[in-house]
Amino acid sequence: MNPTRLGRLMDAEMRQQPAVLAALADRFADIGGQVAALFGAGGPAGVAFLARGSSDHAALLGRYAVELQTGLPTCLVAPSLATAYGREPDGFRGWLLIALSQSGRTPEIVDLTRRYAAVGARVVAVTNDPDSALARTAHYTVGLEAGPERAVPATKTVTSQMLAVLALASGLGTGGVTARQAAELPTAAAQLLVDTAGVDRAAALLATVDRLAVVGRSACYPAALETALKLQETTGLMAHGFSTADFRHGPIAVTGPGTPAVLLAGSGPADTDTLDLRYPLTARYAQIVLAGTAPEATVTWPALGHLGECLLATIRGQQLALAVSRALGIDADHPTGLAKVTLTH
């Protein structure tokens, strides 16, 4: 079979991302204004993010954005504390809960959203289905308007969720991604999607191994986790995502001959730490795929100087996963044993 026929749905949905992001960027300022209006002058006591899977990686980007811009206490909710252990979120009165679910139908996300609203939290839903159960539970819904997504690996809904959380964060404090900067992301995304030479070179290496590490920090950390997940879903490789700082504390030991590391390093102040990993990795004889804004990177994206680079790193990860799956003769649209919607409780 022609390799380009494998993963056709995933490829097509990836290529829709510039248009989806452009439509969302047009609403960026309004989204920020809507979340600000939920609280008036006082603002929330804190911000909690609720998600699973790829949505959890978008939530992590949101956590970085909110903490960086506002200094508010911010957390990622552990759903099982309520659903399995029965602990109600009584201490979250006056908080903002941002619940992310591409389908809006994951039972535990919908259940937890209702519980948070019942104790006095203000709830924002981020979903591709504005008529879903999650949207009906929220005080305000950011509809992604990404259109149907049929490939099992989520692509356009992930990057649109990432842009949505940056828009929500903009309504809580200054100093983050602006509407003007958000408007530049679709063009940058379109440029990446037609530039695959570096991705193809990296994929040729990764298709020869059965395990690898994907490492990044700050804006690149959510992208590292998402890239690892996409590689897992599409290829079955034992790919693990790590924070650069955590990677140094022990997991670097998994790398060596036959176990490469994909380093995601943009133009932020924490990315130098990731670039410096090249030295201990080389000492371990580990092959390195460097992706980012450095001139010597095999896989590149433009230096933006803000958290929006997470979206570009994520798109590069999607391209890498698709290219590796094609090199292995795997149809990324229909990974074995996986379904589009995972109904966790």
Coordinates of C-alpha atoms in Angstrom, one line a residue:
M1 CA 0.0 0.0 0.0
N2 CA 1.1 3.6 -0.7
P3 CA 2.3 4.9 2.7
T4 CA 0.5 8.3 2.0
R5 CA -2.8 6.5 2.1
L6 CA -2.2 5.4 5.7
G7 CA -3.6 7.9 8.2
R8 CA -5.5 9.9 5.6
L9 CA -8.1 11.1 8.1
M10 CA -5.4 12.2 10.6
D11 CA -3.5 14.0 7.9
A12 CA -6.6 15.8 6.6
E13 CA -7.6 16.9 10.1
M14 CA -4.1 18.1 10.9
R15 CA -4.2 20.2 7.8
Q16 CA -7.5 21.9 9.0
Q17 CA -5.7 23.3 12.0
P18 CA -4.8 26.7 10.5
A19 CA -8.4 27.4 9.7
V20 CA -9.7 26.2 13.0
L21 CA -7.1 28.2 14.9
A22 CA -7.9 31.3 12.8
A23 CA -11.6 31.2 13.7
L24 CA -10.8 30.7 17.4
A25 CA -8.2 33.5 17.3
D26 CA -11.0 35.8 16.0
R27 CA -12.8 35.1 19.2
F28 CA -9.8 35.3 21.5
A29 CA -10.6 38.7 23.1
D30 CA -14.2 37.9 23.5
I31 CA -13.4 34.6 25.3
G32 CA -11.1 36.4 27.7
G33 CA -13.8 39.0 28.3
Q34 CA -16.4 36.4 29.0
V35 CA -14.4 34.6 31.7
A36 CA -13.6 37.9 33.3
A37 CA -17.3 38.8 33.4
L38 CA -18.0 35.6 35.4
F39 CA -16.3 37.1 38.5
G40 CA -16.4 40.9 38.0
A41 CA -13.7 43.0 39.7
G42 CA -12.9 40.5 42.4
G43 CA -11.7 37.6 40.2
P44 CA -11.6 33.9 41.2
A45 CA -10.0 32.6 44.4
G46 CA -8.1 30.1 42.3
V47 CA -8.3 28.1 39.1
A48 CA -8.8 24.4 38.7
F49 CA -8.5 22.4 35.4
L50 CA -10.4 19.2 34.9
A51 CA -9.5 16.9 31.9
R52 CA -8.3 13.5 30.8
G53 CA -6.0 12.3 28.0
S54 CA -5.0 14.9 25.3
S55 CA -7.3 17.4 27.0
D56 CA -5.2 17.1 30.1
H57 CA -2.2 18.3 28.2
A58 CA -4.1 21.4 27.1
A59 CA -5.1 21.9 30.7
L60 CA -1.4 21.8 31.7
L61 CA -0.7 24.6 29.3
G62 CA -3.6 26.5 30.9
R63 CA -2.1 26.0 34.3
Y64 CA 1.2 27.4 33.2
A65 CA -0.6 30.4 31.6
V66 CA -2.8 31.2 34.6
E67 CA 0.0 30.8 37.2
L68 CA 2.4 32.9 35.1
Q69 CA 0.0 35.7 34.5
T70 CA -1.9 35.9 37.8
G71 CA -0.1 34.1 40.6
L72 CA -3.4 32.6 41.6
P73 CA -3.4 29.1 43.2
T74 CA -3.9 26.7 40.3
C75 CA -4.3 23.0 40.1
L76 CA -5.1 20.0 37.9
V77 CA -8.0 18.1 39.4
A78 CA -7.6 14.4 40.1
P79 CA -11.1 13.1 39.2
S80 CA -10.8 9.8 41.1
L81 CA -10.7 11.7 44.4
A82 CA -14.4 12.3 44.0
T83 CA -15.5 9.5 41.7
A84 CA -13.6 6.7 43.4
Y85 CA -12.9 8.0 46.9
G86 CA -16.1 10.1 47.4
R87 CA -14.3 13.4 48.4
E88 CA -16.5 16.3 47.5
P89 CA -14.8 19.6 46.3
D90 CA -16.2 21.7 49.2
G91 CA -13.1 24.0 49.3
F92 CA -13.6 25.3 45.7
R93 CA -16.3 27.9 46.4
G94 CA -15.4 31.0 44.5
W95 CA -12.9 29.2 42.2
L96 CA -13.0 28.9 38.5
L97 CA -13.2 25.4 37.1
I98 CA -12.1 24.9 33.5
A99 CA -13.4 21.5 32.3
L100 CA -12.0 20.2 29.0
S101 CA -13.4 17.4 26.9
Q102 CA -13.3 17.2 23.2
S103 CA -16.6 15.2 23.0
G104 CA -18.2 16.8 26.1
R105 CA -19.4 13.3 26.9
T106 CA -16.8 11.7 29.3
P107 CA -19.0 10.7 32.3
E108 CA -16.5 11.5 35.0
I109 CA -15.7 15.0 33.6
V110 CA -19.5 15.8 33.4
D111 CA -20.1 14.4 36.9
L112 CA -17.2 16.4 38.4
T113 CA -18.3 19.6 36.6
R114 CA -21.7 19.3 38.3
R115 CA -20.2 18.7 41.7
Y116 CA -17.9 21.8 41.4
A117 CA -20.9 24.0 40.3
A118 CA -22.9 22.7 43.2
V119 CA -20.4 23.9 45.8
G120 CA -20.1 27.4 44.3
A121 CA -17.4 27.2 41.7
R122 CA -17.9 29.0 38.4
V123 CA -17.5 26.5 35.5
V124 CA -16.2 27.0 32.0
A125 CA -16.4 24.2 29.5
V126 CA -14.1 23.8 26.6
T127 CA -15.5 21.3 24.1
N128 CA -16.0 20.6 20.4
D129 CA -19.7 19.9 21.1
P130 CA -21.5 23.0 22.4
D131 CA -24.7 20.9 22.9
S132 CA -23.0 18.2 25.0
A133 CA -23.8 17.3 28.5
L134 CA -20.6 19.1 29.7
A135 CA -21.7 22.3 27.9
R136 CA -25.1 22.2 29.5
T137 CA -23.5 22.0 33.0
A138 CA -21.2 25.0 32.5
H139 CA -21.8 28.7 33.2
Y140 CA -19.9 29.5 30.0
T141 CA -18.8 27.3 27.1
V142 CA -16.0 27.8 24.7
G143 CA -17.1 25.9 21.6
L144 CA -14.0 24.9 19.6
E145 CA -16.0 24.8 16.3
A146 CA -13.3 22.4 14.9
G147 CA -15.8 20.3 12.9
P148 CA -16.1 16.5 13.1
E149 CA -12.9 14.7 14.0
R150 CA -13.0 11.1 12.8
A151 CA -9.4 9.9 13.3
V152 CA -8.9 8.3 16.7
P153 CA -5.8 10.4 17.4
A154 CA -7.1 13.9 18.3
T155 CA -5.2 16.7 16.5
K156 CA -7.2 19.8 15.6
T157 CA -9.3 19.6 18.8
V158 CA -6.1 19.5 20.9
T159 CA -4.5 22.6 19.5
S160 CA -7.8 24.5 19.5
Q161 CA -8.2 23.5 23.2
M162 CA -4.7 24.9 23.8
L163 CA -5.5 28.2 22.1
A164 CA -8.8 28.3 24.1
V165 CA -7.1 28.0 27.5
L166 CA -4.7 30.8 26.5
A167 CA -7.7 32.9 25.7
L168 CA -9.3 32.1 29.0
A169 CA -6.1 32.9 30.8
S170 CA -6.0 36.3 29.1
G171 CA -9.2 37.2 30.8
L172 CA -7.7 36.6 34.2
G173 CA -4.6 38.7 34.0
T174 CA -2.2 40.6 31.8
G175 CA 1.2 39.7 30.4
G176 CA 0.2 36.5 28.6
V177 CA -0.5 35.7 25.0
T178 CA -2.4 38.6 23.4
A179 CA -5.1 38.6 20.7
R180 CA -2.5 39.9 18.2
Q181 CA -0.1 37.1 19.0
A182 CA -2.9 34.5 18.8
A183 CA -3.8 35.8 15.3
E184 CA -0.2 35.0 14.2
L185 CA -0.5 31.3 15.2
P186 CA -2.6 30.1 12.2
T187 CA -0.1 31.3 9.6
A188 CA 2.8 29.7 11.6
A189 CA 0.9 26.5 11.8
A190 CA 0.2 26.5 8.1
Q191 CA 3.9 26.9 7.4
L192 CA 4.8 23.9 9.5
L193 CA 2.3 21.7 7.9
V194 CA 3.8 22.1 4.4
D195 CA 7.4 21.7 5.8
T196 CA 8.0 18.0 6.4
A197 CA 11.6 17.3 5.4
G198 CA 13.0 17.5 9.0
V199 CA 10.1 15.4 10.3
D200 CA 10.7 12.7 7.7
R201 CA 14.4 12.5 8.7
A202 CA 13.5 12.2 12.3
A203 CA 10.8 9.6 11.6
A204 CA 13.3 7.5 9.8
L205 CA 15.3 7.1 13.0
L206 CA 12.4 6.7 15.3
A207 CA 10.9 3.9 13.1
T208 CA 13.9 1.7 13.9
V209 CA 13.4 1.7 17.7
D210 CA 10.8 0.4 20.1
R211 CA 11.1 2.9 22.9
L212 CA 12.0 6.6 23.3
A213 CA 11.7 9.6 25.6
V214 CA 10.1 12.9 24.6
V215 CA 11.3 15.8 26.8
G216 CA 10.4 19.4 27.2
R217 CA 10.0 22.2 29.8
S218 CA 7.5 25.0 30.4
A219 CA 5.6 25.6 27.1
C220 CA 7.2 22.5 25.6
Y221 CA 6.3 20.2 28.5
P222 CA 2.6 19.8 27.5
A223 CA 3.7 19.3 23.9
A224 CA 6.2 16.6 25.0
L225 CA 3.4 14.7 26.8
E226 CA 1.1 15.1 23.8
T227 CA 3.8 14.0 21.3
A228 CA 4.5 10.9 23.4
L229 CA 0.8 10.1 23.5
K230 CA 0.5 10.5 19.8
L231 CA 3.4 8.2 19.2
Q232 CA 1.9 5.6 21.6
E233 CA -1.5 5.8 19.9
T234 CA -0.4 5.7 16.3
T235 CA 2.6 3.4 16.4
G236 CA 2.5 1.3 19.7
L237 CA 6.0 2.5 20.5
M238 CA 6.9 2.8 24.2
A239 CA 7.1 6.6 24.1
H240 CA 7.2 8.5 27.4
G241 CA 6.9 12.2 27.9
F242 CA 8.9 14.0 30.6
S243 CA 9.6 17.4 32.1
T244 CA 13.2 18.2 31.5
A245 CA 13.8 18.8 35.2
D246 CA 12.2 15.5 36.2
F247 CA 14.0 13.7 33.4
R248 CA 17.3 14.7 35.0
H249 CA 16.2 13.1 38.3
G250 CA 16.4 9.6 37.0
P251 CA 14.5 8.8 33.9
I252 CA 17.4 9.9 31.7
A253 CA 18.7 6.4 32.6
V254 CA 16.3 4.8 30.1
T255 CA 18.1 6.4 27.2
G256 CA 21.2 5.0 25.5
P257 CA 22.1 3.1 22.4
G258 CA 18.8 2.1 20.8
T259 CA 16.7 4.4 23.0
P260 CA 16.8 8.0 21.6
A261 CA 15.4 11.2 23.1
V262 CA 13.3 13.7 21.3
L263 CA 14.0 17.1 22.8
L264 CA 11.5 19.9 22.3
A265 CA 13.1 23.3 23.0
G266 CA 11.6 26.6 22.0
S267 CA 12.6 30.2 22.7
G268 CA 11.4 30.5 26.4
P269 CA 13.6 31.0 29.4
A270 CA 13.3 27.3 30.5
D271 CA 14.3 25.9 27.1
T272 CA 18.1 26.3 27.6
D273 CA 17.8 23.6 30.2
T274 CA 16.4 21.2 27.6
L275 CA 19.1 22.1 25.1
D276 CA 21.7 21.4 27.8
L277 CA 20.5 17.8 28.0
R278 CA 22.4 17.1 24.8
Y279 CA 25.6 16.7 26.7
P280 CA 24.6 14.0 29.2
L281 CA 22.6 12.2 26.5
T282 CA 25.6 12.2 24.2
A283 CA 27.7 10.8 27.0
R284 CA 25.1 7.9 27.2
Y285 CA 25.5 7.3 23.4
A286 CA 21.8 8.2 23.0
Q287 CA 20.7 9.5 19.6
I288 CA 19.0 12.8 19.8
V289 CA 16.2 14.4 17.7
L290 CA 16.2 18.1 18.5
A291 CA 13.0 20.0 17.6
G292 CA 12.5 23.7 18.2
T293 CA 13.9 27.1 17.5
A294 CA 17.6 26.4 17.7
P295 CA 19.4 26.8 14.3
E296 CA 20.8 23.2 14.5
A297 CA 17.3 21.6 15.2
T298 CA 16.3 18.9 12.8
V299 CA 12.6 19.8 13.2
T300 CA 11.9 23.5 13.5
W301 CA 9.3 26.0 14.4
P302 CA 9.5 29.9 14.6
A303 CA 10.6 31.6 17.8
L304 CA 7.5 33.4 19.1
G305 CA 8.7 34.1 22.6
H306 CA 5.4 33.1 24.3
L307 CA 3.4 30.1 25.4
G308 CA 1.8 29.9 22.0
E309 CA 4.8 27.9 20.9
C310 CA 3.2 25.0 22.6
L311 CA 0.8 24.7 19.7
L312 CA 3.6 24.7 17.2
A313 CA 5.5 22.0 19.1
T314 CA 2.4 20.0 19.3
I315 CA 1.8 20.1 15.6
R316 CA 5.3 19.0 15.0
G317 CA 4.6 16.1 17.3
Q318 CA 1.5 15.2 15.4
Q319 CA 3.5 15.2 12.1
L320 CA 6.2 13.0 13.7
A321 CA 3.7 10.5 14.9
L322 CA 2.0 10.2 11.5
A323 CA 5.3 9.9 9.7
V324 CA 6.6 7.2 12.0
S325 CA 3.3 5.2 11.7
R326 CA 3.5 5.4 7.9
A327 CA 7.2 4.3 8.0
L328 CA 6.0 1.3 10.0
G329 CA 3.1 0.5 7.7
I330 CA 0.4 1.4 10.4
D331 CA -2.9 3.1 9.7
A332 CA -2.9 5.9 12.3
D333 CA -6.6 6.6 11.8
H334 CA -7.6 3.3 13.5
P335 CA -5.1 2.2 16.1
T336 CA -5.7 -1.3 17.4
G337 CA -7.9 -1.5 20.5
L338 CA -8.6 2.3 20.7
A339 CA -11.9 4.2 20.3
K340 CA -12.5 7.9 19.6
V341 CA -14.3 8.6 22.8
T342 CA -13.1 6.9 26.1
L343 CA -16.0 6.9 28.6
T344 CA -14.1 6.8 31.9
H345 CA -16.1 7.0 35.1

